Amino acid sequence: MTLVFVYGTLKRGGENHGWIAQQQFVAEAITAPLYRMYDLGGYPGMVRSSEGLSIQGEIWSVDEAGLARLDVLEDTDGGEYGRVRVQLEGEFSTQPVEGYIYLRSIEGRREVGACW
């Protein structure tokens, strides 16, 4: 099982929650202030930033098949997102938690703050 931080449409109540709903919810969480989040047209993209914010999200325990499905949704093979270790605050700060970082240009995209 892999711990995965989600911050947008995969969260409970989000449009794409069905992609992760069969996995196990662990907790709400917040990143270290190392990221910024942008509106990509109906879904967010989180990027690393030297002037980052603490992004709000959820941690899910995801099995191998679930990770493969999420990688398809996030288009990791096509280069839209990369699944990487994400730095979290609090009780999860020392645990390996992965998340999806947006890899394409954010030029002209609207910043959305810390919560989608």
PDB file of C-alpha atoms in Angstrom:
ATOM      1  CA  MET A   1       0.000   0.000   0.000  1.00  0.00           C
ATOM      2  CA  THR A   2       1.175   3.517  -0.814  1.00  0.00           C
ATOM      3  CA  LEU A   3       0.113   6.688   0.976  1.00  0.00           C
ATOM      4  CA  VAL A   4      -1.071   9.258  -1.583  1.00  0.00           C
ATOM      5  CA  PHE A   5      -1.805  12.951  -0.969  1.00  0.00           C
ATOM      6  CA  VAL A   6      -4.703  14.269  -3.093  1.00  0.00           C
ATOM      7  CA  TYR A   7      -5.607  17.956  -3.267  1.00  0.00           C
ATOM      8  CA  GLY A   8      -8.225  18.435  -5.975  1.00  0.00           C
ATOM      9  CA  THR A   9     -10.985  16.519  -7.735  1.00  0.00           C
ATOM     10  CA  LEU A  10      -9.941  13.207  -6.131  1.00  0.00           C
ATOM     11  CA  LYS A  11     -10.868  14.429  -2.634  1.00  0.00           C
ATOM     12  CA  ARG A  12     -14.092  13.245  -1.020  1.00  0.00           C
ATOM     13  CA  GLY A  13     -16.944  15.008  -2.784  1.00  0.00           C
ATOM     14  CA  GLY A  14     -14.756  15.845  -5.788  1.00  0.00           C
ATOM     15  CA  GLU A  15     -15.670  15.172  -9.402  1.00  0.00           C
ATOM     16  CA  ASN A  16     -13.079  12.398  -9.792  1.00  0.00           C
ATOM     17  CA  HIS A  17     -13.451  10.873  -6.336  1.00  0.00           C
ATOM     18  CA  GLY A  18     -14.765   7.646  -7.902  1.00  0.00           C
ATOM     19  CA  TRP A  19     -11.214   6.928  -9.110  1.00  0.00           C
ATOM     20  CA  ILE A  20     -10.062   6.553  -5.480  1.00  0.00           C
ATOM     21  CA  ALA A  21     -13.282   5.798  -3.577  1.00  0.00           C
ATOM     22  CA  GLN A  22     -12.518   2.067  -3.241  1.00  0.00           C
ATOM     23  CA  GLN A  23      -9.216   2.831  -1.500  1.00  0.00           C
ATOM     24  CA  GLN A  24      -8.827   3.674   2.212  1.00  0.00           C
ATOM     25  CA  PHE A  25      -9.131   7.240   3.477  1.00  0.00           C
ATOM     26  CA  VAL A  26      -6.442   7.917   6.094  1.00  0.00           C
ATOM     27  CA  ALA A  27      -6.664  11.570   7.162  1.00  0.00           C
ATOM     28  CA  GLU A  28      -6.880  15.179   6.139  1.00  0.00           C
ATOM     29  CA  ALA A  29      -3.429  16.693   5.731  1.00  0.00           C
ATOM     30  CA  ILE A  30      -1.506  19.789   4.717  1.00  0.00           C
ATOM     31  CA  THR A  31       1.755  20.107   2.821  1.00  0.00           C
ATOM     32  CA  ALA A  32       4.836  21.921   3.976  1.00  0.00           C
ATOM     33  CA  PRO A  33       4.837  25.448   2.445  1.00  0.00           C
ATOM     34  CA  LEU A  34       6.672  24.315  -0.683  1.00  0.00           C
ATOM     35  CA  TYR A  35       3.921  24.338  -3.311  1.00  0.00           C
ATOM     36  CA  ARG A  36       1.498  26.525  -5.266  1.00  0.00           C
ATOM     37  CA  MET A  37      -1.764  25.420  -6.859  1.00  0.00           C
ATOM     38  CA  TYR A  38      -3.222  26.580 -10.186  1.00  0.00           C
ATOM     39  CA  ASP A  39      -6.572  26.220 -11.965  1.00  0.00           C
ATOM     40  CA  LEU A  40      -6.039  24.124 -15.088  1.00  0.00           C
ATOM     41  CA  GLY A  41      -9.601  24.434 -16.306  1.00  0.00           C
ATOM     42  CA  GLY A  42     -11.828  22.449 -13.950  1.00  0.00           C
ATOM     43  CA  TYR A  43      -9.070  20.747 -11.986  1.00  0.00           C
ATOM     44  CA  PRO A  44      -5.985  21.936 -10.099  1.00  0.00           C
ATOM     45  CA  GLY A  45      -2.293  21.437 -10.612  1.00  0.00           C
ATOM     46  CA  MET A  46       0.171  21.650  -7.728  1.00  0.00           C
ATOM     47  CA  VAL A  47       3.731  22.758  -8.500  1.00  0.00           C
ATOM     48  CA  ARG A  48       6.834  23.164  -6.370  1.00  0.00           C
ATOM     49  CA  SER A  49       7.638  26.760  -5.458  1.00  0.00           C
ATOM     50  CA  SER A  50      10.364  28.495  -3.467  1.00  0.00           C
ATOM     51  CA  GLU A  51       7.597  30.876  -2.319  1.00  0.00           C
ATOM     52  CA  GLY A  52       5.115  28.125  -1.576  1.00  0.00           C
ATOM     53  CA  LEU A  53       1.965  27.739   0.451  1.00  0.00           C
ATOM     54  CA  SER A  54       0.720  24.835   2.555  1.00  0.00           C
ATOM     55  CA  ILE A  55      -1.795  23.036   0.330  1.00  0.00           C
ATOM     56  CA  GLN A  56      -4.787  21.360   1.966  1.00  0.00           C
ATOM     57  CA  GLY A  57      -5.742  17.833   0.982  1.00  0.00           C
ATOM     58  CA  GLU A  58      -6.301  14.243   2.023  1.00  0.00           C
ATOM     59  CA  ILE A  59      -4.154  11.163   2.438  1.00  0.00           C
ATOM     60  CA  TRP A  60      -5.334   7.846   1.040  1.00  0.00           C
ATOM     61  CA  SER A  61      -3.839   4.379   1.323  1.00  0.00           C
ATOM     62  CA  VAL A  62      -3.810   3.073  -2.244  1.00  0.00           C
ATOM     63  CA  ASP A  63      -3.058  -0.426  -3.543  1.00  0.00           C
ATOM     64  CA  GLU A  64      -0.949  -1.170  -6.630  1.00  0.00           C
ATOM     65  CA  ALA A  65      -3.945  -1.444  -8.972  1.00  0.00           C
ATOM     66  CA  GLY A  66      -5.311   1.840  -7.613  1.00  0.00           C
ATOM     67  CA  LEU A  67      -1.970   3.578  -8.228  1.00  0.00           C
ATOM     68  CA  ALA A  68      -1.992   2.341 -11.812  1.00  0.00           C
ATOM     69  CA  ARG A  69      -5.503   3.791 -12.324  1.00  0.00           C
ATOM     70  CA  LEU A  70      -4.497   7.130 -10.759  1.00  0.00           C
ATOM     71  CA  ASP A  71      -1.417   7.298 -12.979  1.00  0.00           C
ATOM     72  CA  VAL A  72      -3.721   6.937 -15.997  1.00  0.00           C
ATOM     73  CA  LEU A  73      -6.054   9.679 -14.737  1.00  0.00           C
ATOM     74  CA  GLU A  74      -3.117  11.999 -14.039  1.00  0.00           C
ATOM     75  CA  ASP A  75      -1.477  11.159 -17.389  1.00  0.00           C
ATOM     76  CA  THR A  76       1.921  10.379 -15.908  1.00  0.00           C
ATOM     77  CA  ASP A  77       2.990   8.592 -19.127  1.00  0.00           C
ATOM     78  CA  GLY A  78       2.007  11.662 -21.161  1.00  0.00           C
ATOM     79  CA  GLY A  79       3.927  14.006 -18.888  1.00  0.00           C
ATOM     80  CA  GLU A  80       1.073  16.064 -17.451  1.00  0.00           C
ATOM     81  CA  TYR A  81       1.751  15.006 -13.849  1.00  0.00           C
ATOM     82  CA  GLY A  82       4.514  13.176 -12.057  1.00  0.00           C
ATOM     83  CA  ARG A  83       3.952  11.044  -8.967  1.00  0.00           C
ATOM     84  CA  VAL A  84       6.603  12.105  -6.447  1.00  0.00           C
ATOM     85  CA  ARG A  85       7.165  12.256  -2.705  1.00  0.00           C
ATOM     86  CA  VAL A  86       5.324  15.211  -1.186  1.00  0.00           C
ATOM     87  CA  GLN A  87       6.484  16.945   1.989  1.00  0.00           C
ATOM     88  CA  LEU A  88       3.693  17.165   4.557  1.00  0.00           C
ATOM     89  CA  GLU A  89       3.322  18.927   7.895  1.00  0.00           C
ATOM     90  CA  GLY A  90       2.393  17.397  11.246  1.00  0.00           C
ATOM     91  CA  GLU A  91       2.173  13.689  11.938  1.00  0.00           C
ATOM     92  CA  PHE A  92       2.914  12.790   8.308  1.00  0.00           C
ATOM     93  CA  SER A  93       6.061  14.926   8.006  1.00  0.00           C
ATOM     94  CA  THR A  94       8.391  11.929   8.373  1.00  0.00           C
ATOM     95  CA  GLN A  95       6.331   9.395   6.431  1.00  0.00           C
ATOM     96  CA  PRO A  96       6.768   8.676   2.721  1.00  0.00           C
ATOM     97  CA  VAL A  97       3.671  10.111   1.049  1.00  0.00           C
ATOM     98  CA  GLU A  98       3.366  10.498  -2.709  1.00  0.00           C
ATOM     99  CA  GLY A  99       1.359  13.036  -4.661  1.00  0.00           C
ATOM    100  CA  TYR A 100       0.895  14.323  -8.186  1.00  0.00           C
ATOM    101  CA  ILE A 101       2.911  17.380  -9.238  1.00  0.00           C
ATOM    102  CA  TYR A 102       1.908  19.251 -12.387  1.00  0.00           C
ATOM    103  CA  LEU A 103       4.768  19.182 -14.902  1.00  0.00           C
ATOM    104  CA  ARG A 104       3.608  21.488 -17.700  1.00  0.00           C
ATOM    105  CA  SER A 105       3.705  25.273 -17.946  1.00  0.00           C
ATOM    106  CA  ILE A 106       1.572  27.314 -15.546  1.00  0.00           C
ATOM    107  CA  GLU A 107       2.002  30.486 -17.585  1.00  0.00           C
ATOM    108  CA  GLY A 108      -1.329  32.319 -17.789  1.00  0.00           C
ATOM    109  CA  ARG A 109      -2.960  30.008 -15.235  1.00  0.00           C
ATOM    110  CA  ARG A 110      -4.865  31.449 -12.284  1.00  0.00           C
ATOM    111  CA  GLU A 111      -3.484  30.668  -8.852  1.00  0.00           C
ATOM    112  CA  VAL A 112      -6.153  29.224  -6.537  1.00  0.00           C
ATOM    113  CA  GLY A 113      -4.551  29.422  -3.084  1.00  0.00           C
ATOM    114  CA  ALA A 114      -4.276  26.584  -0.595  1.00  0.00           C
ATOM    115  CA  CYS A 115      -7.593  24.744  -1.066  1.00  0.00           C
ATOM    116  CA  TRP A 116      -9.416  23.490  -4.155  1.00  0.00           C
TER     117      TRP A 116
END
